[in-house]
Coordinates of C-alpha atoms in Angstrom, one line a residue:
M182 CA -32.4 -56.5 -26.8
A183 CA -36.2 -55.5 -26.2
T184 CA -37.8 -57.9 -23.7
I185 CA -41.1 -56.7 -22.3
D186 CA -42.2 -57.7 -18.7
I187 CA -45.7 -57.0 -17.8
K188 CA -46.5 -57.5 -14.1
N189 CA -49.9 -57.7 -12.4
I190 CA -51.0 -54.3 -14.2
S191 CA -54.4 -53.0 -13.6
V192 CA -56.0 -49.8 -15.2
D193 CA -58.8 -48.0 -13.8
Y194 CA -61.1 -45.7 -15.4
V195 CA -63.1 -42.9 -13.7
E196 CA -66.6 -41.6 -15.3
N197 CA -69.4 -39.6 -13.3
G198 CA -67.6 -40.3 -10.1
R199 CA -67.6 -44.2 -10.5
T200 CA -64.4 -46.3 -11.2
F201 CA -64.3 -48.9 -13.8
N202 CA -61.4 -51.5 -14.1
A203 CA -60.4 -51.8 -17.8
L204 CA -57.7 -54.3 -17.0
K205 CA -57.0 -56.3 -14.0
D206 CA -54.0 -58.4 -13.1
V207 CA -52.6 -59.0 -16.3
S208 CA -48.9 -60.8 -16.7
F209 CA -47.0 -62.0 -19.0
T210 CA -43.5 -61.8 -20.9
I211 CA -42.9 -60.9 -24.4
N212 CA -39.3 -62.1 -25.6
D213 CA -36.8 -60.1 -27.5
G214 CA -37.5 -60.2 -31.2
E215 CA -40.9 -62.1 -30.6
F216 CA -44.4 -61.5 -32.8
V217 CA -47.1 -61.5 -30.2
S218 CA -50.6 -60.7 -30.9
V219 CA -53.2 -59.6 -28.4
I220 CA -56.6 -60.6 -29.4
G221 CA -60.0 -60.7 -27.9
P222 CA -63.7 -59.3 -28.1
S223 CA -64.5 -55.7 -28.0
G224 CA -64.3 -54.3 -24.3
C225 CA -61.5 -56.7 -23.2
G226 CA -58.8 -53.9 -22.8
K227 CA -56.7 -54.7 -26.2
S228 CA -56.2 -51.2 -26.9
T229 CA -56.0 -50.0 -23.4
F230 CA -53.1 -52.4 -22.8
L231 CA -51.2 -50.9 -26.0
S232 CA -51.7 -47.7 -24.5
V233 CA -49.9 -49.0 -21.5
L234 CA -47.0 -50.2 -23.5
E235 CA -47.0 -46.9 -25.4
G236 CA -46.5 -44.9 -22.0
I237 CA -49.5 -42.6 -22.5
L238 CA -51.9 -44.6 -20.0
P239 CA -51.1 -45.2 -16.2
V240 CA -51.5 -48.2 -14.3
A241 CA -53.4 -48.2 -11.2
N242 CA -51.4 -51.4 -9.9
G243 CA -48.4 -53.3 -11.2
E244 CA -45.7 -52.2 -13.7
V245 CA -44.4 -52.7 -17.2
L246 CA -40.5 -53.1 -17.6
I247 CA -38.6 -52.7 -20.8
D248 CA -35.2 -54.9 -20.3
G249 CA -35.6 -54.2 -16.6
K250 CA -36.3 -50.5 -16.9
K251 CA -39.8 -49.5 -15.6
I252 CA -41.7 -47.6 -18.1
E253 CA -42.7 -44.1 -17.2
G254 CA -44.1 -42.6 -20.3
P255 CA -43.5 -42.6 -24.0
G256 CA -40.0 -43.7 -25.4
L257 CA -38.0 -43.6 -28.5
D258 CA -37.6 -47.3 -28.0
R259 CA -41.0 -47.8 -29.2
S260 CA -42.8 -46.7 -32.5
V261 CA -46.4 -47.1 -33.0
V262 CA -48.7 -47.8 -36.1
F263 CA -52.4 -47.1 -35.4
Q264 CA -55.6 -48.3 -37.2
H265 CA -56.2 -44.8 -38.9
Y266 CA -53.2 -43.8 -40.8
S267 CA -51.9 -41.0 -38.6
L268 CA -50.0 -39.3 -41.5
F269 CA -49.4 -35.3 -41.5
P270 CA -51.7 -34.2 -44.4
W271 CA -49.4 -31.2 -45.1
L272 CA -46.4 -33.6 -45.4
N273 CA -45.7 -35.8 -48.5
A274 CA -44.9 -39.6 -47.9
R275 CA -41.0 -39.0 -47.9
K276 CA -41.5 -36.2 -45.5
N277 CA -43.9 -38.1 -43.3
I278 CA -41.2 -40.9 -42.8
A279 CA -38.3 -38.6 -42.5
F280 CA -40.0 -36.8 -39.9
G281 CA -40.2 -40.0 -37.8
I282 CA -36.8 -40.9 -38.4
H283 CA -35.6 -37.1 -37.0
Q284 CA -37.5 -38.2 -33.9
T285 CA -35.2 -41.0 -33.1
N286 CA -31.9 -39.6 -35.0
P287 CA -31.9 -35.8 -34.5
N288 CA -28.5 -35.2 -35.6
L289 CA -28.9 -36.5 -39.0
E290 CA -28.8 -34.1 -42.0
K291 CA -31.6 -33.6 -44.2
K292 CA -30.0 -35.5 -47.2
E293 CA -29.3 -38.6 -45.1
L294 CA -32.9 -38.5 -43.6
N295 CA -34.4 -38.4 -47.2
K296 CA -32.0 -41.0 -48.1
I297 CA -33.2 -43.4 -45.4
A298 CA -36.8 -42.4 -46.1
D299 CA -36.4 -43.4 -49.7
E300 CA -35.0 -46.7 -48.7
Y301 CA -38.2 -47.6 -46.9
L302 CA -40.6 -46.3 -49.4
K303 CA -39.0 -48.9 -51.7
K304 CA -39.1 -51.5 -48.8
V305 CA -42.9 -51.1 -48.9
G306 CA -43.3 -50.6 -52.8
L307 CA -43.9 -46.8 -52.8
E308 CA -40.7 -45.7 -54.6
K309 CA -42.8 -43.8 -56.9
F310 CA -45.0 -42.1 -54.4
G311 CA -42.3 -40.2 -52.3
R312 CA -43.6 -36.9 -53.6
K313 CA -47.4 -37.6 -53.1
Y314 CA -49.4 -36.3 -50.1
P315 CA -51.7 -38.7 -48.1
V316 CA -55.0 -37.1 -49.7
L317 CA -53.6 -38.4 -53.1
L318 CA -52.8 -42.2 -51.7
S319 CA -55.2 -44.7 -51.1
G320 CA -56.0 -46.2 -47.6
G321 CA -53.6 -49.1 -48.3
Q322 CA -51.0 -46.9 -49.4
Q323 CA -51.2 -44.8 -46.3
Q324 CA -51.0 -47.5 -44.1
R325 CA -47.6 -48.5 -46.0
V326 CA -46.4 -45.2 -45.6
A327 CA -47.2 -45.3 -41.8
I328 CA -45.6 -49.0 -41.5
A329 CA -42.3 -47.6 -43.4
R330 CA -42.2 -44.7 -41.2
A331 CA -42.4 -46.8 -37.9
L332 CA -39.8 -49.2 -39.2
A333 CA -37.4 -46.6 -40.6
M334 CA -37.4 -45.1 -36.8
N335 CA -35.4 -48.0 -36.0
T336 CA -36.9 -48.8 -32.4
D337 CA -36.4 -52.0 -30.9
I338 CA -40.2 -52.6 -30.2
L339 CA -43.3 -52.0 -32.6
L340 CA -46.6 -51.4 -31.3
M341 CA -49.5 -52.0 -33.7
D342 CA -52.9 -51.3 -32.9
E343 CA -55.4 -53.1 -35.3
P344 CA -53.4 -51.4 -38.3
F345 CA -55.2 -53.3 -41.2
G346 CA -58.6 -52.9 -39.6
A347 CA -59.8 -50.4 -42.0
I348 CA -58.2 -51.9 -45.0
D349 CA -60.1 -54.0 -47.8
P350 CA -59.8 -57.8 -47.3
K351 CA -57.3 -58.2 -50.4
N352 CA -54.8 -55.2 -49.4
R353 CA -55.3 -56.4 -45.8
V354 CA -53.6 -59.9 -47.0
V355 CA -50.9 -58.0 -48.9
L356 CA -49.9 -55.7 -46.0
Q357 CA -50.0 -58.8 -43.6
E358 CA -47.4 -60.5 -46.5
L359 CA -45.4 -57.3 -46.5
L360 CA -45.1 -56.6 -42.7
L361 CA -44.3 -60.4 -41.9
K362 CA -41.5 -60.2 -44.8
L363 CA -40.2 -57.0 -43.4
W364 CA -40.1 -58.4 -39.8
E365 CA -38.5 -61.6 -40.6
D366 CA -35.7 -59.8 -42.7
G367 CA -34.8 -58.0 -39.3
T368 CA -33.2 -54.7 -38.9
D369 CA -29.7 -56.3 -40.7
G370 CA -31.7 -57.3 -43.7
E371 CA -30.7 -61.0 -42.8
G372 CA -33.2 -62.0 -40.1
K373 CA -30.8 -61.5 -37.3
R374 CA -32.0 -58.8 -35.6
K375 CA -35.9 -58.6 -35.3
K376 CA -38.0 -56.1 -33.8
T377 CA -40.2 -57.0 -31.0
V378 CA -43.8 -56.8 -32.2
V379 CA -47.1 -56.3 -30.1
F380 CA -49.7 -56.5 -32.5
V381 CA -53.5 -55.8 -31.2
T382 CA -56.1 -57.6 -33.4
H383 CA -59.7 -58.7 -33.3
D384 CA -59.2 -60.9 -36.6
I385 CA -58.1 -64.8 -35.5
D386 CA -56.9 -65.7 -39.1
E387 CA -54.4 -62.7 -39.0
A388 CA -53.1 -63.4 -35.5
V389 CA -52.5 -67.0 -36.6
F390 CA -50.8 -66.2 -39.8
L391 CA -48.6 -63.4 -38.2
S392 CA -47.8 -64.4 -34.7
D393 CA -45.5 -66.6 -32.6
R394 CA -47.7 -66.3 -29.5
I395 CA -51.0 -65.2 -29.2
M396 CA -52.6 -63.5 -25.9
M397 CA -56.4 -64.1 -25.8
M398 CA -58.1 -61.6 -23.6
A399 CA -61.5 -61.5 -22.2
P400 CA -63.8 -58.5 -20.8
N401 CA -65.5 -57.5 -17.5
P402 CA -62.8 -56.7 -16.5
G403 CA -60.1 -57.2 -19.3
H404 CA -58.0 -59.8 -18.3
L405 CA -55.7 -62.5 -19.8
L406 CA -57.7 -65.7 -20.6
K407 CA -55.0 -67.8 -22.1
Q408 CA -51.3 -67.6 -23.8
I409 CA -51.2 -69.7 -27.1
E410 CA -48.2 -70.7 -28.9
V411 CA -48.5 -70.8 -32.4
P412 CA -46.6 -74.0 -33.9
F413 CA -45.9 -73.3 -37.4
A414 CA -42.6 -73.1 -38.7
R415 CA -41.5 -69.8 -40.6
P416 CA -41.5 -68.7 -43.2
R417 CA -45.2 -69.5 -43.5
D418 CA -47.2 -70.0 -46.9
R419 CA -50.6 -69.1 -46.2
Q420 CA -52.5 -71.5 -48.4
T421 CA -50.1 -74.3 -47.1
L422 CA -51.1 -73.3 -43.7
I423 CA -54.8 -72.8 -44.0
Q424 CA -55.3 -76.1 -45.6
S425 CA -53.4 -78.0 -42.7
K426 CA -55.3 -79.9 -39.8
E427 CA -53.2 -78.2 -37.5
Y428 CA -54.2 -74.7 -38.5
T429 CA -58.0 -75.9 -38.4
E430 CA -57.5 -77.2 -34.9
L431 CA -55.9 -74.2 -33.4
R432 CA -58.2 -71.8 -35.3
N433 CA -61.4 -73.5 -33.7
E434 CA -59.7 -73.4 -30.3
L435 CA -59.3 -69.8 -30.6
I436 CA -62.8 -69.3 -31.9
A437 CA -64.3 -71.2 -29.2
L438 CA -62.2 -68.9 -26.5
F439 CA -63.1 -65.9 -28.4
Y440 CA -67.0 -66.6 -28.5
N441 CA -67.4 -68.4 -25.1
E442 CA -66.2 -65.5 -23.5

């Protein structure tokens, strides 16, 4: 299980003797196996919120609970994918993934680590690139490795901070489709045990296509403006979806919230 309860959290920054409120009184629950996107304009606290979930940023007030247990710092129940690929340049693709697996499974032997790493390289379509170093991979390929590493760690929670923000539009669509397939397949390969995903983005279409629910944030200070249920059944076909009246109405609602704030 991996239910996340966010209870009245506030985050303050101190700069030049002045205190700034980055997040104020944010509360909501993310259900086990749910895919939730956090969206909003710059300065609304999206990445700050994710840092709180990572356990690397303390809150001034409130608390965050995972299955009833308060977050006290980083944990092996959470894996993270960043916007910038965050691969170790001195390790090849397979070793980057094996390193992540070792963090959550320190007793596995090298042979088993490499076997699992190869399985996840295949899942992201890079089975022939395991010995390539990051400098020899494209941006999209590097992010595939980063996603493979996060999934191979087999944590219950996957935190993603604008993971496709630096990717060109064509590969962004490809990676969205890939992520959705891997999430829908679940950890058992049959969709019975999905990870809980918290996905930060500023892209409205991306949020609608991927999510079960969208949290629209607003700035000054960062706060939760509205929770929006995404009503579309899964699996989702992008072309059918974007041509529907319901998609246009939801998109227009989100755009209005985004820009009016």
